[in-house]
Amino acid sequence: MTQHEQEQELHIIEHLTELRKRILITLGTFLVALCAAFLYVEPLYEMLTRDVEGQLQILGPTDVIWVYFMIAGVIALAVTMPVAGFQVWRFVVPGLSTVERRASLAYIPAIGALFLLGLAFGYFVIYPMVLSFLDSLSNHFITAYTAERYFRFMVHMTVPFGVLFEMPVVIMFLTSIGILNPLRLAKMRKISYLLLTIAAVTITPPDFVSDILVIVPLFLLYEISVGLSRIVYQKRLTRLELIGE
């Protein structure tokens, strides 16, 4: 093995070691937040089921544990998102210039806020709309919700939107470090719209109105992301020109 190959191998090992460290910090944060969330899981359960008529059923002794895990898991995920974003930043920061480091670091606080905003959109807009639609189909049936399935359904209607609402900050971050730019995003518009449409149809019931109510905000979110990318890109070009001078 030549000296150059040895240096490359050591470089790869260093990257893998650093990546392992960032992953462990993120997982550790999630586990600590999960344990802390369990302290408040019962009040959260009561708050989330305040509109349910009667009590939710459980089919086995372990069902309540899974329900509490789902609730605590979503809380822990919300706490972990900005930490995960910071760890990603720490992993890529050696390859960034000083200006790019400062510019990209500014987006980290927005990660948690956008995730919570997406959860709120899913919980207050999408979730009641879809639940109402499904209830309207069950008029000829006796409905008896189990706690496990009720909260699994709620998680499926909220968490994906928390992730999708990260789109603006992710695009701004990638633009600030030179991976994306507004022209590339404009060229990707058709495929992006297709992917967002598939995501919307997947997580909503099979009716046109529900699909439109989800697709339109996602398209709007993409266009906002493109507009923000344009602003970040112009600022980046200005900084590079100043550095060049």
C-alpha positions as a printed Julia matrix, in Angstrom:
245×3 Matrix{Float64}:
   0.0    0.0     0.0
   1.41   3.38   -1.03
   1.66   6.35    1.31
  -1.11   8.13   -0.61
  -3.45   5.15   -0.2
  -2.63   4.96    3.51
  -3.44   8.66    3.91
  -6.75   8.17    2.08
  -7.62   5.2     4.3
  -6.81   7.18    7.45
  -8.9   10.08    6.12
 -11.87   7.75    5.57
 -11.46   6.24    9.04
 -11.4    9.72   10.59
 -14.62  10.62    8.74
 -16.33   7.42    9.83
 -15.22   7.98   13.43
 -16.55  11.53   13.35
 -19.83  10.35   11.79
 -20.18   7.69   14.49
 -19.66  10.34   17.16
 -22.34  12.62   15.69
 -24.82   9.73   15.4
 -24.19   8.65   19.0
 -24.74  12.21   20.28
 -28.01  12.42   18.35
 -29.22   9.04   19.6
 -28.18   9.92   23.15
 -30.16  13.15   22.96
 -33.2   11.25   21.72
 -32.99   8.7    24.54
 -32.59  11.37   27.24
 -35.51  13.35   25.78
 -37.58  10.16   25.57
 -37.02   9.43   29.26
 -37.83  13.03   30.2
 -41.0   12.97   28.09
 -42.27   9.98   30.05
 -42.55  12.25   33.1
 -45.28  14.22   31.31
 -46.82  11.54   29.13
 -50.02  11.06   31.17
 -51.04  14.76   31.07
 -50.25  14.76   27.34
 -52.4   11.66   26.87
 -55.32  13.35   28.62
 -54.88  16.48   26.52
 -54.74  14.56   23.22
 -57.85  12.5    24.06
 -59.98  15.32   25.47
 -62.29  15.24   22.41
 -62.71  11.47   22.41
 -66.1   10.25   23.58
 -65.59   7.76   26.39
 -62.31   5.97   27.05
 -60.07   4.36   24.47
 -59.74   0.61   24.68
 -56.63  -1.5    25.05
 -56.44  -5.12   23.92
 -53.54  -6.16   26.09
 -51.45  -5.09   29.09
 -48.6   -3.85   26.9
 -50.76  -1.62   24.67
 -50.62   1.29   27.1
 -46.81   1.14   27.07
 -46.75   1.39   23.28
 -49.15   4.33   23.4
 -46.98   6.14   25.92
 -43.91   5.32   23.83
 -45.52   6.88   20.74
 -46.43  10.08   22.57
 -43.05  10.37   24.27
 -41.31   9.46   21.01
 -42.86  12.37   19.13
 -41.85  14.78   21.92
 -38.32  13.36   21.94
 -38.14  13.66   18.16
 -39.1   17.34   18.34
 -36.35  17.95   20.9
 -33.79  15.96   18.9
 -34.37  17.6    15.5
 -32.31  20.78   16.14
 -29.61  18.71   17.86
 -29.45  16.41   14.83
 -29.21  19.47   12.56
 -26.33  20.83   14.64
 -24.53  17.49   14.49
 -24.88  17.45   10.7
 -23.43  20.96   10.64
 -20.52  19.89   12.85
 -19.84  16.97   10.5
 -19.68  19.07    7.32
 -18.12  22.2     8.88
 -14.47  21.21    8.17
 -15.18  21.54    4.46
 -16.82  24.97    4.75
 -15.3   28.41    4.69
 -15.62  30.71    7.7
 -18.4   32.67    6.0
 -20.27  29.5     5.03
 -19.98  28.2     8.6
 -21.58  31.3    10.08
 -24.28  31.47    7.41
 -25.28  27.8     7.68
 -25.21  27.76   11.5
 -27.94  30.42   11.59
 -30.47  27.89   10.21
 -30.14  25.39   13.07
 -32.67  27.07   15.44
 -35.3   27.06   12.66
 -35.22  23.25   12.46
 -37.09  22.74   15.73
 -39.54  25.57   15.04
 -40.45  24.24   11.59
 -40.86  20.7    12.9
 -43.29  21.95   15.56
 -45.1   24.03   12.93
 -45.49  20.95   10.76
 -46.81  18.94   13.71
 -49.3   21.72   14.46
 -50.45  21.8    10.83
 -50.93  18.04   10.82
 -52.7   17.96   14.19
 -55.01  20.97   13.84
 -55.72  20.81   10.08
 -55.05  17.4     8.51
 -55.77  15.07   11.41
 -59.33  16.31   12.26
 -60.18  16.54    8.55
 -59.12  12.97    7.83
 -60.67  11.61   11.04
 -63.97  13.31   10.22
 -63.92  11.84    6.72
 -63.25   8.32    8.01
 -65.93   8.66   10.69
 -68.43   9.6     7.98
 -67.72   6.27    6.27
 -68.41   4.29    9.44
 -72.03   5.33   10.01
 -73.21   1.76    9.48
 -70.67   0.32   11.92
 -70.1    0.33   15.65
 -66.89   2.28   16.17
 -64.66   1.38   19.1
 -61.18   2.86   18.94
 -58.25   1.19   20.63
 -55.67   3.51   22.16
 -52.82   1.95   20.17
 -54.5    2.36   16.77
 -55.88   5.79   17.59
 -52.45   7.2    18.42
 -50.76   5.34   15.6
 -53.19   7.05   13.24
 -52.52  10.42   14.9
 -48.75   9.98   14.53
 -49.13   9.09   10.85
 -51.16  12.26   10.3
 -48.73  14.61   12.08
 -45.09  13.49   12.09
 -44.73  13.34    8.26
 -45.75  17.0     8.11
 -43.19  17.86   10.76
 -40.55  16.32    8.49
 -41.92  17.91    5.29
 -41.96  21.35    6.9
 -38.18  21.1     7.25
 -37.96  21.66    3.5
 -37.25  25.44    3.61
 -34.43  25.24    6.15
 -32.86  22.22    4.44
 -32.91  23.97    1.07
 -31.53  27.18    2.58
 -28.75  25.24    4.3
 -27.79  23.39    1.12
 -27.87  26.67   -0.81
 -25.65  28.41    1.75
 -22.93  25.75    1.33
 -23.19  25.72   -2.47
 -24.87  22.35   -3.07
 -28.18  23.8    -4.33
 -29.12  27.02   -6.11
 -32.4   28.56   -7.34
 -31.78  27.58  -10.97
 -31.32  23.93  -10.04
 -34.45  24.03   -7.86
 -36.44  25.56  -10.72
 -35.33  22.74  -13.01
 -36.32  20.22  -10.33
 -39.81  21.74   -9.92
 -41.68  19.09  -11.91
 -40.07  16.13  -10.19
 -40.41  17.87   -6.82
 -44.11  18.47   -7.41
 -44.53  14.83   -8.39
 -42.8   13.6    -5.23
 -44.81  15.97   -3.03
 -48.03  14.84   -4.71
 -47.16  11.19   -4.09
 -46.41  12.0    -0.43
 -49.71  13.88   -0.06
 -51.79  11.13   -1.67
 -50.04   8.51    0.47
 -50.83  10.13    3.81
 -54.39  11.29    3.08
 -57.64   9.37    2.51
 -58.59   8.61   -1.11
 -60.71  11.65   -1.86
 -59.92  14.63   -4.07
 -60.66  17.34   -1.51
 -58.29  15.94    1.11
 -55.54  15.53   -1.47
 -55.89  19.15   -2.61
 -55.92  20.47    0.97
 -52.55  18.79    1.54
 -50.96  19.22   -1.91
 -51.51  22.98   -2.12
 -49.67  23.8     1.16
 -46.8   21.51    0.14
 -46.48  23.19   -3.27
 -46.6   26.57   -1.55
 -43.91  25.4     0.87
 -41.71  24.4    -2.05
 -42.14  27.76   -3.76
 -41.34  29.55   -0.49
 -38.23  27.38   -0.26
 -37.2   28.37   -3.79
 -37.73  32.05   -2.96
 -35.66  31.75    0.22
 -32.99  29.87   -1.71
 -32.82  32.78   -4.17
 -32.21  35.23   -1.31
 -29.56  33.02    0.29
 -27.89  32.45   -3.09
 -27.64  36.17   -3.8
 -26.14  36.8    -0.37
 -23.67  33.98   -0.93
 -22.58  35.45   -4.28
 -22.16  38.85   -2.64
 -19.98  37.36    0.11
 -17.85  35.49   -2.41
 -17.35  38.68   -4.42
 -16.25  40.57   -1.3
 -13.83  37.8    -0.42
 -12.5   37.83   -3.98
 -11.84  41.54   -3.79
